[in-house]
Short mmCIF file of C-alpha atoms in Angstrom, two decimals:
data_model
loop_
_atom_site.label_atom_id
_atom_site.label_comp_id
_atom_site.label_asym_id
_atom_site.label_seq_id
_atom_site.Cartn_x
_atom_site.Cartn_y
_atom_site.Cartn_z
CA UNK A 1 0.00 0.00 0.00
CA UNK A 2 2.83 2.39 0.86
CA UNK A 3 4.58 1.49 -2.38
CA UNK A 4 1.46 2.33 -4.41
CA UNK A 5 1.10 5.64 -2.56
CA UNK A 6 4.77 6.45 -3.26
CA UNK A 7 4.38 5.64 -6.96
CA UNK A 8 1.25 7.79 -7.11
CA UNK A 9 3.08 10.76 -5.56
CA UNK A 10 6.03 10.36 -7.95
CA UNK A 11 3.64 10.16 -10.89
CA UNK A 12 1.81 13.28 -9.79
CA UNK A 13 5.10 15.13 -9.43
CA UNK A 14 6.04 14.15 -12.97
CA UNK A 15 2.74 15.48 -14.23
CA UNK A 16 3.06 18.70 -12.27
CA UNK A 17 6.57 19.25 -13.61
CA UNK A 18 5.50 18.74 -17.23
CA UNK A 19 5.26 22.07 -18.99
CA UNK A 20 1.77 22.99 -20.19
CA UNK A 21 1.29 25.11 -23.30
CA UNK A 22 -1.65 26.87 -24.88
CA UNK A 23 -1.89 27.98 -28.48
CA UNK A 24 -2.23 31.61 -27.33
CA UNK A 25 0.98 31.45 -25.29
CA UNK A 26 3.00 29.83 -28.08
CA UNK A 27 1.61 32.29 -30.60
CA UNK A 28 2.67 35.23 -28.42
CA UNK A 29 6.16 33.77 -27.93
CA UNK A 30 6.54 33.12 -31.65
CA UNK A 31 5.56 36.67 -32.56
CA UNK A 32 7.90 38.07 -29.90
CA UNK A 33 10.76 36.00 -31.32
CA UNK A 34 9.97 36.71 -34.97
CA UNK A 35 12.72 38.78 -36.68
CA UNK A 36 10.15 40.94 -38.48
CA UNK A 37 9.03 42.34 -35.12
CA UNK A 38 12.39 44.10 -34.85
CA UNK A 39 11.81 45.54 -38.31
CA UNK A 40 8.84 47.50 -36.98
CA UNK A 41 11.14 49.42 -34.63
CA UNK A 42 13.48 50.18 -37.52
CA UNK A 43 10.59 51.46 -39.65
CA UNK A 44 9.33 53.69 -36.84
CA UNK A 45 12.79 55.07 -36.21
CA UNK A 46 13.35 55.76 -39.92
CA UNK A 47 10.04 57.62 -40.17
CA UNK A 48 10.90 59.76 -37.14
CA UNK A 49 14.27 60.68 -38.65
CA UNK A 50 12.70 61.59 -41.99
CA UNK A 51 10.08 63.78 -40.31
CA UNK A 52 12.77 65.46 -38.21
CA UNK A 53 14.76 66.25 -41.35
CA UNK A 54 11.69 67.71 -43.05
CA UNK A 55 10.95 69.92 -40.03
CA UNK A 56 14.47 71.30 -40.16
CA UNK A 57 13.58 72.98 -43.46
CA UNK A 58 11.56 75.43 -41.33
CA UNK A 59 14.70 76.48 -39.44
CA UNK A 60 16.84 79.41 -40.67
CA UNK A 61 19.06 78.16 -43.46
CA UNK A 62 22.62 79.50 -43.14
CA UNK A 63 25.29 79.29 -45.81
CA UNK A 64 28.84 80.68 -45.89
CA UNK A 65 30.27 81.69 -49.29
CA UNK A 66 33.59 83.05 -50.44
CA UNK A 67 35.08 83.90 -53.79
CA UNK A 68 38.14 85.53 -55.29
CA UNK A 69 38.08 86.57 -58.95
CA UNK A 70 40.19 88.24 -61.52
CA UNK A 71 38.46 89.85 -64.46
CA UNK A 72 39.70 91.33 -67.69
CA UNK A 73 37.77 94.54 -67.27
CA UNK A 74 35.97 96.49 -64.57
CA UNK A 75 33.36 99.21 -64.43
CA UNK A 76 34.80 102.66 -64.99
CA UNK A 77 33.53 106.24 -65.42
CA UNK A 78 35.03 108.07 -68.39
CA UNK A 79 32.84 111.15 -68.13
CA UNK A 80 34.86 114.06 -66.72
CA UNK A 81 33.20 115.49 -63.62
CA UNK A 82 34.63 118.60 -61.99
CA UNK A 83 36.03 117.91 -58.54
CA UNK A 84 35.44 114.14 -58.82
CA UNK A 85 38.07 111.63 -59.84
CA UNK A 86 37.12 108.09 -58.64
CA UNK A 87 39.78 105.50 -58.12
CA UNK A 88 39.67 102.74 -60.72
CA UNK A 89 38.37 99.37 -59.45
CA UNK A 90 40.82 96.56 -59.05
CA UNK A 91 40.55 93.68 -61.48
CA UNK A 92 41.12 91.25 -58.60
CA UNK A 93 38.02 91.20 -56.42
CA UNK A 94 37.19 89.38 -53.17
CA UNK A 95 33.97 88.60 -51.35
CA UNK A 96 33.04 86.56 -48.27
CA UNK A 97 29.37 86.39 -47.23
CA UNK A 98 27.04 84.78 -44.72
CA UNK A 99 23.54 84.21 -46.14
CA UNK A 100 20.55 83.53 -43.89
CA UNK A 101 17.17 82.53 -45.30
CA UNK A 102 14.02 82.00 -43.24
CA UNK A 103 10.88 80.42 -44.57
CA UNK A 104 7.82 82.48 -43.59
CA UNK A 105 5.10 80.75 -45.60
CA UNK A 106 5.57 77.63 -47.71
CA UNK A 107 1.95 77.06 -48.70
CA UNK A 108 1.65 74.04 -46.36
CA UNK A 109 4.35 72.10 -48.20
CA UNK A 110 6.34 71.10 -45.10
CA UNK A 111 3.27 69.78 -43.28
CA UNK A 112 2.11 67.77 -46.28
CA UNK A 113 5.57 66.27 -46.73
CA UNK A 114 5.44 65.10 -43.11
CA UNK A 115 1.99 63.61 -43.74
CA UNK A 116 3.34 61.70 -46.76
CA UNK A 117 6.16 60.20 -44.65
CA UNK A 118 3.75 59.21 -41.85
CA UNK A 119 1.29 57.63 -44.30
CA UNK A 120 4.08 55.76 -46.10
CA UNK A 121 5.48 54.50 -42.81
CA UNK A 122 2.07 53.17 -41.79
CA UNK A 123 1.86 51.23 -45.07
CA UNK A 124 5.24 49.59 -44.41
CA UNK A 125 4.27 48.75 -40.82
CA UNK A 126 1.05 47.10 -41.96
CA UNK A 127 2.94 45.09 -44.59
CA UNK A 128 4.98 43.89 -41.65
CA UNK A 129 1.77 43.02 -39.78
CA UNK A 130 0.52 40.98 -42.74
CA UNK A 131 3.70 38.87 -42.68
CA UNK A 132 3.45 38.43 -38.89
CA UNK A 133 -0.19 37.38 -39.28
CA UNK A 134 0.94 34.56 -41.55
CA UNK A 135 3.08 33.37 -38.63
CA UNK A 136 -0.10 32.92 -36.59
CA UNK A 137 -1.46 30.62 -39.28
CA UNK A 138 1.75 28.60 -39.18
CA UNK A 139 1.65 28.28 -35.39
CA UNK A 140 -1.98 27.14 -35.57
CA UNK A 141 -1.13 24.48 -38.14
CA UNK A 142 1.82 23.11 -36.14
CA UNK A 143 -0.10 23.20 -32.85
CA UNK A 144 -3.05 21.25 -34.30
CA UNK A 145 -0.66 18.73 -35.87
CA UNK A 146 0.91 18.17 -32.44
CA UNK A 147 -2.56 17.59 -30.97
CA UNK A 148 -3.27 15.06 -33.70
CA UNK A 149 -0.03 13.10 -33.19
CA UNK A 150 -0.72 13.01 -29.44
CA UNK A 151 -4.12 11.45 -30.07
CA UNK A 152 -2.64 8.98 -32.57
CA UNK A 153 -0.14 7.81 -29.94
CA UNK A 154 -2.91 7.48 -27.35
CA UNK A 155 -5.01 5.45 -29.76
CA UNK A 156 -2.12 3.10 -30.53
CA UNK A 157 -1.61 2.55 -26.79
CA UNK A 158 -5.31 1.74 -26.34
CA UNK A 159 -5.24 -0.77 -29.20
CA UNK A 160 -2.03 -2.32 -27.87
CA UNK A 161 -3.68 -2.72 -24.48
CA UNK A 162 -6.51 -4.68 -26.11
CA UNK A 163 -4.00 -6.76 -28.09
CA UNK A 164 -1.91 -7.57 -25.01
CA UNK A 165 -5.07 -8.60 -23.20
CA UNK A 166 -6.04 -10.83 -26.11
CA UNK A 167 -2.48 -12.19 -26.34
CA UNK A 168 -2.53 -13.34 -22.72
CA UNK A 169 -5.78 -15.19 -23.25
CA UNK A 170 -4.69 -16.76 -26.55
CA UNK A 171 -1.39 -17.88 -25.01
CA UNK A 172 -3.36 -19.54 -22.22
CA UNK A 173 -5.47 -21.33 -24.81
CA UNK A 174 -2.31 -22.36 -26.66
CA UNK A 175 -0.86 -23.83 -23.49
CA UNK A 176 -4.03 -25.84 -23.08
CA UNK A 177 -3.84 -26.99 -26.69
CA UNK A 178 -7.05 -25.27 -27.71
CA UNK A 179 -5.64 -23.01 -30.46
CA UNK A 180 -2.82 -23.13 -32.94
CA UNK A 181 0.41 -21.21 -32.35
CA UNK A 182 -0.32 -19.18 -35.46
CA UNK A 183 -2.99 -17.26 -33.51
CA UNK A 184 -0.38 -16.11 -31.00
CA UNK A 185 2.11 -15.15 -33.70
CA UNK A 186 -0.46 -13.06 -35.56
CA UNK A 187 -1.21 -10.98 -32.45
CA UNK A 188 2.49 -10.56 -31.68
CA UNK A 189 3.15 -9.43 -35.24
CA UNK A 190 0.37 -6.86 -34.98
CA UNK A 191 1.86 -5.56 -31.71
CA UNK A 192 5.24 -5.12 -33.41
CA UNK A 193 3.56 -3.36 -36.33
CA UNK A 194 1.77 -1.02 -33.93
CA UNK A 195 5.10 -0.38 -32.22
CA UNK A 196 6.47 0.83 -35.55
CA UNK A 197 3.44 3.06 -36.06
CA UNK A 198 3.96 4.55 -32.61
CA UNK A 199 7.63 5.25 -33.30
CA UNK A 200 6.69 6.97 -36.57
CA UNK A 201 4.08 9.07 -34.77
CA UNK A 202 6.55 10.02 -32.01
CA UNK A 203 9.19 10.95 -34.60
CA UNK A 204 6.65 13.11 -36.42
CA UNK A 205 5.71 14.72 -33.12
CA UNK A 206 9.36 15.44 -32.31
CA UNK A 207 9.74 17.16 -35.68
CA UNK A 208 6.70 19.30 -34.93
CA UNK A 209 7.96 20.09 -31.42
CA UNK A 210 11.33 21.16 -32.83
CA UNK A 211 9.61 23.45 -35.32
CA UNK A 212 7.46 25.00 -32.59
CA UNK A 213 10.48 25.36 -30.30
CA UNK A 214 12.39 27.24 -33.01
CA UNK A 215 9.48 29.57 -33.67
CA UNK A 216 8.91 30.32 -29.97
CA UNK A 217 12.63 30.23 -29.09
CA UNK A 218 12.07 27.83 -26.18
CA UNK A 219 12.89 24.24 -25.32
CA UNK A 220 9.92 21.82 -25.50
CA UNK A 221 10.20 18.34 -24.04
CA UNK A 222 8.44 15.24 -25.37
CA UNK A 223 6.33 15.16 -22.20
CA UNK A 224 5.01 18.69 -22.66
CA UNK A 225 1.25 19.05 -22.39
CA UNK A 226 -0.65 20.92 -25.09
CA UNK A 227 -4.06 22.14 -24.01
CA UNK A 228 -6.97 21.60 -26.34
CA UNK A 229 -8.12 24.99 -27.72
CA UNK A 230 -11.73 25.78 -26.85
CA UNK A 231 -13.43 27.80 -29.57
CA UNK A 232 -17.04 28.80 -28.96
CA UNK A 233 -18.57 28.95 -32.40
CA UNK A 234 -21.32 31.46 -31.52
CA UNK A 235 -18.79 33.85 -30.00
CA UNK A 236 -16.51 33.25 -32.96
CA UNK A 237 -19.18 34.40 -35.46
CA UNK A 238 -19.54 37.71 -33.60
CA UNK A 239 -15.81 38.46 -33.72
CA UNK A 240 -15.36 42.10 -34.76
CA UNK A 241 -11.64 41.94 -35.54
CA UNK A 242 -10.34 42.56 -39.04
CA UNK A 243 -7.59 41.17 -41.22
CA UNK A 244 -4.44 43.30 -41.46
CA UNK A 245 -4.69 43.11 -45.26
CA UNK A 246 -7.86 45.24 -45.11
CA UNK A 247 -6.10 47.79 -42.95
CA UNK A 248 -3.19 47.73 -45.39
CA UNK A 249 -5.46 48.56 -48.34
CA UNK A 250 -6.96 51.47 -46.40
CA UNK A 251 -3.48 52.70 -45.46
CA UNK A 252 -2.35 52.51 -49.10
CA UNK A 253 -5.38 54.57 -50.17
CA UNK A 254 -4.66 57.14 -47.45
CA UNK A 255 -1.00 57.32 -48.52
CA UNK A 256 -1.96 58.04 -52.14
CA UNK A 257 -4.55 60.62 -51.09
CA UNK A 258 -1.88 62.33 -49.00
CA UNK A 259 0.32 62.52 -52.10
CA UNK A 260 -2.64 64.06 -53.94
CA UNK A 261 -2.78 66.83 -51.35
CA UNK A 262 0.96 67.34 -51.76
CA UNK A 263 0.53 67.98 -55.48
CA UNK A 264 -1.85 70.85 -54.68
CA UNK A 265 0.40 72.59 -52.16
CA UNK A 266 3.43 72.40 -54.46
CA UNK A 267 1.83 75.06 -56.67
CA UNK A 268 1.18 77.46 -53.77
CA UNK A 269 3.27 80.68 -53.56
CA UNK A 270 6.07 80.76 -51.00
CA UNK A 271 7.30 83.71 -48.98
CA UNK A 272 10.64 83.97 -47.20
CA UNK A 273 13.00 86.47 -45.61
CA UNK A 274 16.71 86.70 -46.28
CA UNK A 275 19.73 88.47 -44.82
CA UNK A 276 23.20 88.66 -46.34
CA UNK A 277 26.22 90.13 -44.63
CA UNK A 278 29.81 90.06 -45.81
CA UNK A 279 33.20 91.58 -46.33
CA UNK A 280 34.87 92.24 -49.64
CA UNK A 281 36.22 94.45 -52.35
CA UNK A 282 34.20 96.04 -53.77
CA UNK A 283 31.26 95.97 -51.35
CA UNK A 284 27.84 97.33 -52.28
CA UNK A 285 29.34 100.63 -53.28
CA UNK A 286 30.85 99.77 -56.60
CA UNK A 287 32.79 103.04 -56.71
CA UNK A 288 34.66 102.23 -53.50
CA UNK A 289 37.75 100.14 -54.19
CA UNK A 290 38.51 99.47 -50.51
CA UNK A 291 37.69 96.38 -48.48
CA UNK A 292 34.57 97.02 -46.39
CA UNK A 293 31.64 95.34 -44.62
CA UNK A 294 28.22 95.24 -46.21
CA UNK A 295 24.78 93.87 -45.52
CA UNK A 296 21.44 93.40 -47.26
CA UNK A 297 18.06 92.02 -46.19
CA UNK A 298 14.54 91.70 -47.48
CA UNK A 299 11.60 89.50 -48.41
CA UNK A 300 11.40 87.06 -51.28
CA UNK A 301 8.21 85.86 -52.96
CA UNK A 302 8.42 82.77 -55.14
CA UNK A 303 5.57 81.32 -57.15
CA UNK A 304 6.54 78.71 -59.66
CA UNK A 305 3.86 78.27 -62.28
CA UNK A 306 5.55 75.30 -63.91
CA UNK A 307 3.80 72.93 -61.48
CA UNK A 308 0.44 73.74 -63.04
CA UNK A 309 1.56 72.16 -66.32
CA UNK A 310 1.84 68.67 -64.77
CA UNK A 311 -0.38 68.88 -61.66
CA UNK A 312 -3.54 67.72 -63.42
CA UNK A 313 -1.91 64.61 -64.89
CA UNK A 314 -0.14 63.80 -61.62
CA UNK A 315 -3.47 63.95 -59.78
CA UNK A 316 -5.10 61.76 -62.44
CA UNK A 317 -2.34 59.17 -62.06
CA UNK A 318 -2.70 59.15 -58.27
CA UNK A 319 -6.50 58.97 -58.52
CA UNK A 320 -6.15 55.92 -60.77
CA UNK A 321 -3.86 54.35 -58.18
CA UNK A 322 -6.53 54.89 -55.51
CA UNK A 323 -9.06 53.13 -57.76
CA UNK A 324 -6.66 50.22 -58.28
CA UNK A 325 -6.15 49.81 -54.53
CA UNK A 326 -9.92 49.96 -53.97
CA UNK A 327 -10.39 47.29 -56.63
CA UNK A 328 -7.75 45.09 -54.96
CA UNK A 329 -9.49 45.55 -51.61
CA UNK A 330 -12.88 44.56 -53.02
CA UNK A 331 -11.34 41.51 -54.71
CA UNK A 332 -9.66 40.49 -51.47
CA UNK A 333 -12.89 40.92 -49.49
CA UNK A 334 -14.76 38.78 -52.02
CA UNK A 335 -12.19 35.98 -51.83
CA UNK A 336 -12.08 36.30 -48.06
CA UNK A 337 -15.86 35.91 -47.81
CA UNK A 338 -15.69 32.87 -50.07
CA UNK A 339 -13.06 31.33 -47.78
CA UNK A 340 -15.22 32.09 -44.73
CA UNK A 341 -18.23 30.40 -46.33
CA UNK A 342 -16.14 27.37 -47.30
CA UNK A 343 -14.76 27.18 -43.77
CA UNK A 344 -18.26 27.33 -42.28
CA UNK A 345 -19.36 24.51 -44.57
CA UNK A 346 -16.29 22.51 -43.51
CA UNK A 347 -17.09 23.07 -39.83
CA UNK A 348 -20.70 21.94 -40.29
CA UNK A 349 -19.54 18.86 -42.21
CA UNK A 350 -17.02 17.88 -39.54
CA UNK A 351 -19.54 18.31 -36.73
CA UNK A 352 -21.89 15.89 -38.51
CA UNK A 353 -19.05 13.43 -39.17
CA UNK A 354 -18.07 13.48 -35.49
CA UNK A 355 -21.61 12.58 -34.47
CA UNK A 356 -21.52 9.59 -36.83
CA UNK A 357 -17.96 8.70 -35.73
CA UNK A 358 -19.13 8.31 -32.13
CA UNK A 359 -21.92 5.95 -33.22
CA UNK A 360 -19.51 3.92 -35.35
CA UNK A 361 -17.02 3.66 -32.47
CA UNK A 362 -19.74 2.39 -30.12
CA UNK A 363 -20.77 -0.28 -32.63
CA UNK A 364 -17.18 -1.26 -33.45
CA UNK A 365 -16.33 -1.54 -29.76
CA UNK A 366 -19.24 -3.92 -29.22
CA UNK A 367 -18.13 -6.01 -32.21
CA UNK A 368 -14.53 -5.99 -30.94
CA UNK A 369 -15.57 -7.15 -27.46
CA UNK A 370 -17.79 -9.85 -28.91
CA UNK A 371 -14.94 -10.99 -31.16
CA UNK A 372 -12.65 -11.35 -28.13
CA UNK A 373 -15.18 -13.65 -26.48
CA UNK A 374 -15.49 -15.64 -29.71
CA UNK A 375 -11.69 -15.85 -29.92
CA UNK A 376 -11.51 -17.19 -26.37
CA UNK A 377 -14.13 -19.79 -27.22
CA UNK A 378 -12.34 -20.80 -30.41
CA UNK A 379 -15.21 -19.69 -32.63
CA UNK A 380 -12.99 -17.32 -34.65
CA UNK A 381 -9.28 -17.14 -35.35
CA UNK A 382 -6.81 -14.48 -34.23
CA UNK A 383 -6.81 -13.13 -37.78
CA UNK A 384 -10.58 -12.55 -37.59
CA UNK A 385 -10.15 -10.80 -34.25
CA UNK A 386 -7.37 -8.61 -35.65
CA UNK A 387 -9.66 -7.52 -38.47
CA UNK A 388 -12.22 -6.30 -35.93
CA UNK A 389 -9.46 -4.60 -33.91
CA UNK A 390 -8.31 -2.90 -37.11
CA UNK A 391 -11.85 -1.67 -37.87
CA UNK A 392 -12.17 -0.35 -34.31
CA UNK A 393 -8.79 1.36 -34.69
CA UNK A 394 -9.80 2.94 -38.01
CA UNK A 395 -13.02 4.24 -36.47
CA UNK A 396 -11.10 5.86 -33.64
CA UNK A 397 -8.53 7.29 -36.03
CA UNK A 398 -11.32 8.83 -38.09
CA UNK A 399 -12.80 10.37 -34.95
CA UNK A 400 -9.42 11.77 -33.84
CA UNK A 401 -8.72 13.14 -37.30
CA UNK A 402 -12.13 14.78 -37.63
CA UNK A 403 -11.91 16.18 -34.09
CA UNK A 404 -8.52 17.78 -34.79
CA UNK A 405 -9.73 19.05 -38.17
CA UNK A 406 -12.74 20.64 -36.49
CA UNK A 407 -10.55 22.49 -33.98
CA UNK A 408 -8.20 23.61 -36.74
CA UNK A 409 -11.10 24.67 -38.97
CA UNK A 410 -12.57 26.84 -36.21
CA UNK A 411 -9.19 28.39 -35.50
CA UNK A 412 -8.69 28.89 -39.22
CA UNK A 413 -12.08 30.58 -39.43
CA UNK A 414 -10.93 33.04 -36.79
CA UNK A 415 -7.73 33.69 -38.70
CA UNK A 416 -9.55 34.21 -42.01
CA UNK A 417 -12.05 36.58 -40.41
CA UNK A 418 -9.36 38.38 -38.45
CA UNK A 419 -8.25 38.32 -34.82
CA UNK A 420 -6.33 40.60 -32.50
#
């Protein structure tokens, strides 16, 4: 009694120490470990730097210039004026200046350029989200495959338990000379065959565990427990989330419309102030041949009319691009709705198949149990019993497969519809 209690405690400790995973936890770990997640930070940082550079155009623009020239001729006055004899200008001339320009009104150009960068950055971030969303689909597929292999292994163990039970009884009959040895050998051969199937299933599971471990950047043992996802179908149909592809289409439209607004402001007049100060020979007084300081300041109005020549066509091109994006969005929504309808049909089909699977399993289990009694009484051979075991096994495999497919189909429905 003490030994049984000790074994029970040890077994419970082993269970408690086994790591338990949910699909939500592994999905979160996989996204956190995904390299594209780091790309989002790079995109945000790049957008901030671009916006900062654009804003700096509003700061005073300072330039330092210098020149030294020698010219073949200079301005001179050959008209004799009483009491006035200006010194001739030197043919070598020098000038060093500091120019300061300050934008006063740019017609909204700077603000629109910032808007274009922000809209473009959002498009790139959502492209990133689309790729990350595909990772969720991959995690779902691997997780459901792990659940399936777990059930396959369990089913093999259940069948082997029945076979070992039958083997003991047939061996007893053999010892009493009531059956041929061939009956024992057939059951043993089936046990070995099932052992191979179990090894294949465990190897497939290990491959899946390794793939999941790489995605989530964790170590997953063979004894890890994977919880069965519970998806309430009624709640699932009321999900209000949206696919990132839809958000991407909207962001692309917004980006193009922002560029449309930029075309308009490019043709607006621009007003600025400027100041120039310097030192040179000659300065502003062209009749003074001495080195001297000088300065000049004022306002500058600039209105380039050349933009009007191309603005209309540029806006037409951008408007066509908006229409193309809208067409792509409508096409995507149509295909998405078709996928949702197909997935709903698949879910309904699997639910009906599971109901029938349960009935088939009940019938096959009765036949299997009856066959074991017949085998013990020598009415049927071991080969006949193995056929019934095989049919019972196939019925259970169909149930396990349909059950896993139903879970995956519901999760896939969520993914197709969109989830946060």
